[in-house]
Amino acid sequence: MTQIPVTPIEILLVEDNEPDVILTQEAFEDARIANNLHVTRDGVEAMAYLRRQPPFEHATTPDVVLLDINMPRKSGLEVLSEMKADATLCHIPVVVLTTSQADEDILKSYQNHASSYIVKPVGFDNFYQAIRAFETYWLSFVRLPPR
């Protein structure tokens, strides 16, 4: 039997697609595990959040990042590369959650030390189930680094 964390898990969702943001929020609201889901809409915002730059001076360090790679201003692959090159951020697990099935994107993600790569399933029910599977694995079974 898994032990459910007492303190909420901090999750940063980096996603520019509003329907995917809403669906992810709904899936985590239904979660059996306490979590705080924070959302940034592109890579520039994500890095500002992670580095606690304005307007995110009071942001909490996420326990895990859910990262889309196809975003405006700064791609998810750029965010991943910057995070893993930064001594204060490199320990944070990053799960790529994207529509891209391109072998090149998968390879670049793992070369940049993504913890896993998930292709967004098509359809509400399939996407919802993928988020629930993420929740079960990452928030019930995986031991996350201390904050």
mmCIF file of C-alpha atoms in Angstrom:
data_model
loop_
_atom_site.group_PDB
_atom_site.id
_atom_site.type_symbol
_atom_site.label_atom_id
_atom_site.label_comp_id
_atom_site.label_asym_id
_atom_site.label_seq_id
_atom_site.Cartn_x
_atom_site.Cartn_y
_atom_site.Cartn_z
ATOM 1 C CA MET A 1 0.000 0.000 0.000
ATOM 2 C CA THR A 2 1.370 3.401 -0.955
ATOM 3 C CA GLN A 3 1.608 6.218 1.517
ATOM 4 C CA ILE A 4 -0.191 9.384 0.436
ATOM 5 C CA PRO A 5 1.880 12.525 1.044
ATOM 6 C CA VAL A 6 0.618 14.757 3.850
ATOM 7 C CA THR A 7 1.962 17.975 2.314
ATOM 8 C CA PRO A 8 0.696 18.834 -1.161
ATOM 9 C CA ILE A 9 2.865 18.063 -4.159
ATOM 10 C CA GLU A 10 3.844 21.190 -6.104
ATOM 11 C CA ILE A 11 3.380 20.683 -9.855
ATOM 12 C CA LEU A 12 4.299 23.191 -12.546
ATOM 13 C CA LEU A 13 2.386 22.703 -15.801
ATOM 14 C CA VAL A 14 4.024 24.489 -18.741
ATOM 15 C CA GLU A 15 1.332 24.458 -21.415
ATOM 16 C CA ASP A 16 0.053 26.972 -23.979
ATOM 17 C CA ASN A 17 -3.018 25.005 -25.117
ATOM 18 C CA GLU A 18 -5.970 26.172 -22.993
ATOM 19 C CA PRO A 19 -8.128 23.026 -23.424
ATOM 20 C CA ASP A 20 -5.182 20.884 -22.263
ATOM 21 C CA VAL A 21 -4.640 23.204 -19.285
ATOM 22 C CA ILE A 22 -8.301 22.910 -18.282
ATOM 23 C CA LEU A 23 -8.358 19.138 -18.692
ATOM 24 C CA THR A 24 -5.169 18.746 -16.677
ATOM 25 C CA GLN A 25 -6.546 20.987 -13.932
ATOM 26 C CA GLU A 26 -9.744 18.938 -13.791
ATOM 27 C CA ALA A 27 -7.840 15.669 -13.608
ATOM 28 C CA PHE A 28 -5.657 16.921 -10.752
ATOM 29 C CA GLU A 29 -8.652 18.416 -8.918
ATOM 30 C CA ASP A 30 -10.117 14.908 -8.885
ATOM 31 C CA ALA A 31 -6.829 13.530 -7.572
ATOM 32 C CA ARG A 32 -6.682 11.446 -4.451
ATOM 33 C CA ILE A 33 -3.355 13.079 -3.661
ATOM 34 C CA ALA A 34 -3.087 16.641 -2.399
ATOM 35 C CA ASN A 35 -1.429 18.794 -5.027
ATOM 36 C CA ASN A 36 -0.954 22.402 -6.015
ATOM 37 C CA LEU A 37 -0.979 22.811 -9.781
ATOM 38 C CA HIS A 38 0.647 25.983 -11.078
ATOM 39 C CA VAL A 39 0.436 26.930 -14.768
ATOM 40 C CA THR A 40 2.701 28.935 -17.027
ATOM 41 C CA ARG A 41 1.764 29.505 -20.673
ATOM 42 C CA ASP A 42 5.162 29.413 -22.405
ATOM 43 C CA GLY A 43 8.851 28.751 -21.839
ATOM 44 C CA VAL A 44 9.733 32.337 -20.927
ATOM 45 C CA GLU A 45 7.089 32.346 -18.174
ATOM 46 C CA ALA A 46 8.222 28.914 -17.008
ATOM 47 C CA MET A 47 11.817 30.030 -16.525
ATOM 48 C CA ALA A 48 10.688 33.217 -14.758
ATOM 49 C CA TYR A 49 8.536 31.063 -12.452
ATOM 50 C CA LEU A 50 11.351 28.605 -11.746
ATOM 51 C CA ARG A 51 13.840 31.411 -11.083
ATOM 52 C CA ARG A 52 11.288 33.396 -9.041
ATOM 53 C CA GLN A 53 11.563 36.405 -11.290
ATOM 54 C CA PRO A 54 8.743 38.973 -11.607
ATOM 55 C CA PRO A 55 5.841 38.383 -11.423
ATOM 56 C CA PHE A 56 6.663 35.045 -9.749
ATOM 57 C CA GLU A 57 8.795 36.240 -6.802
ATOM 58 C CA HIS A 58 6.731 34.140 -4.373
ATOM 59 C CA ALA A 59 6.564 30.980 -6.489
ATOM 60 C CA THR A 60 7.166 27.652 -4.812
ATOM 61 C CA THR A 61 9.764 25.280 -6.185
ATOM 62 C CA PRO A 62 7.881 22.530 -7.995
ATOM 63 C CA ASP A 63 8.356 18.895 -7.068
ATOM 64 C CA VAL A 64 7.821 17.978 -10.707
ATOM 65 C CA VAL A 65 7.361 19.858 -13.999
ATOM 66 C CA LEU A 66 4.929 18.788 -16.725
ATOM 67 C CA LEU A 67 6.363 20.339 -19.884
ATOM 68 C CA ASP A 68 4.957 20.770 -23.382
ATOM 69 C CA ILE A 69 7.684 21.184 -26.002
ATOM 70 C CA ASN A 70 5.744 23.047 -28.696
ATOM 71 C CA MET A 71 5.303 26.534 -27.235
ATOM 72 C CA PRO A 72 5.720 30.144 -28.292
ATOM 73 C CA ARG A 73 8.662 32.381 -27.272
ATOM 74 C CA LYS A 74 10.778 29.554 -25.827
ATOM 75 C CA SER A 75 10.279 25.886 -26.608
ATOM 76 C CA GLY A 76 9.993 23.194 -24.001
ATOM 77 C CA LEU A 77 13.279 21.713 -25.176
ATOM 78 C CA GLU A 78 14.969 25.052 -24.469
ATOM 79 C CA VAL A 79 13.353 25.134 -21.018
ATOM 80 C CA LEU A 80 14.476 21.582 -20.311
ATOM 81 C CA SER A 81 18.036 22.357 -21.403
ATOM 82 C CA GLU A 82 18.160 25.513 -19.243
ATOM 83 C CA MET A 83 16.739 23.710 -16.231
ATOM 84 C CA LYS A 84 19.207 20.863 -16.403
ATOM 85 C CA ALA A 85 22.137 23.286 -16.842
ATOM 86 C CA ASP A 86 21.099 25.284 -13.752
ATOM 87 C CA ALA A 87 22.465 23.920 -10.465
ATOM 88 C CA THR A 88 19.416 25.186 -8.553
ATOM 89 C CA LEU A 89 16.886 23.563 -10.924
ATOM 90 C CA CYS A 90 18.574 20.441 -12.324
ATOM 91 C CA HIS A 91 17.239 18.162 -9.571
ATOM 92 C CA ILE A 92 13.583 18.818 -10.472
ATOM 93 C CA PRO A 93 12.066 15.926 -12.432
ATOM 94 C CA VAL A 94 10.677 17.001 -15.795
ATOM 95 C CA VAL A 95 8.013 14.992 -17.581
ATOM 96 C CA VAL A 96 7.556 15.985 -21.201
ATOM 97 C CA LEU A 97 3.846 15.926 -22.068
ATOM 98 C CA THR A 98 3.385 16.813 -25.710
ATOM 99 C CA THR A 99 1.633 15.989 -28.982
ATOM 100 C CA SER A 100 4.936 15.396 -30.768
ATOM 101 C CA GLN A 101 5.698 11.804 -31.656
ATOM 102 C CA ALA A 102 8.841 12.781 -33.580
ATOM 103 C CA ASP A 103 11.810 10.562 -32.784
ATOM 104 C CA GLU A 104 14.024 13.664 -32.828
ATOM 105 C CA ASP A 105 11.960 15.330 -30.078
ATOM 106 C CA ILE A 106 11.970 12.174 -27.974
ATOM 107 C CA LEU A 107 15.736 11.765 -28.358
ATOM 108 C CA LYS A 108 16.448 15.455 -27.590
ATOM 109 C CA SER A 109 14.231 15.285 -24.515
ATOM 110 C CA TYR A 110 16.099 12.328 -23.078
ATOM 111 C CA GLN A 111 19.471 13.781 -24.100
ATOM 112 C CA ASN A 112 18.487 16.829 -22.036
ATOM 113 C CA HIS A 113 17.649 14.563 -19.079
ATOM 114 C CA ALA A 114 13.854 14.459 -19.192
ATOM 115 C CA SER A 115 12.553 12.020 -16.604
ATOM 116 C CA SER A 116 9.991 10.668 -19.062
ATOM 117 C CA TYR A 117 8.263 11.489 -22.330
ATOM 118 C CA ILE A 118 4.500 11.145 -22.720
ATOM 119 C CA VAL A 119 2.639 11.696 -25.978
ATOM 120 C CA LYS A 120 -0.705 13.361 -25.266
ATOM 121 C CA PRO A 121 -3.456 10.913 -26.126
ATOM 122 C CA VAL A 122 -6.247 12.062 -28.435
ATOM 123 C CA GLY A 123 -9.687 12.501 -26.883
ATOM 124 C CA PHE A 124 -10.933 13.661 -23.508
ATOM 125 C CA ASP A 125 -11.145 10.242 -21.839
ATOM 126 C CA ASN A 126 -7.732 9.088 -23.062
ATOM 127 C CA PHE A 127 -6.054 12.345 -22.023
ATOM 128 C CA TYR A 128 -7.746 12.226 -18.632
ATOM 129 C CA GLN A 129 -6.559 8.646 -18.116
ATOM 130 C CA ALA A 130 -2.993 9.646 -19.029
ATOM 131 C CA ILE A 131 -3.033 12.404 -16.413
ATOM 132 C CA ARG A 132 -4.402 9.975 -13.831
ATOM 133 C CA ALA A 133 -1.656 7.467 -14.707
ATOM 134 C CA PHE A 134 0.910 10.259 -14.274
ATOM 135 C CA GLU A 135 -0.622 11.058 -10.912
ATOM 136 C CA THR A 136 -0.539 7.453 -9.762
ATOM 137 C CA TYR A 137 3.052 6.866 -10.804
ATOM 138 C CA TRP A 138 4.725 10.193 -9.983
ATOM 139 C CA LEU A 139 2.772 11.123 -6.905
ATOM 140 C CA SER A 140 2.136 7.719 -5.317
ATOM 141 C CA PHE A 141 5.181 5.592 -6.136
ATOM 142 C CA VAL A 142 8.106 7.884 -6.978
ATOM 143 C CA ARG A 143 10.178 9.400 -4.197
ATOM 144 C CA LEU A 144 10.711 13.039 -5.142
ATOM 145 C CA PRO A 145 13.757 15.088 -4.107
ATOM 146 C CA PRO A 146 13.353 17.187 -0.963
ATOM 147 C CA ARG A 147 12.439 20.853 -1.402
#
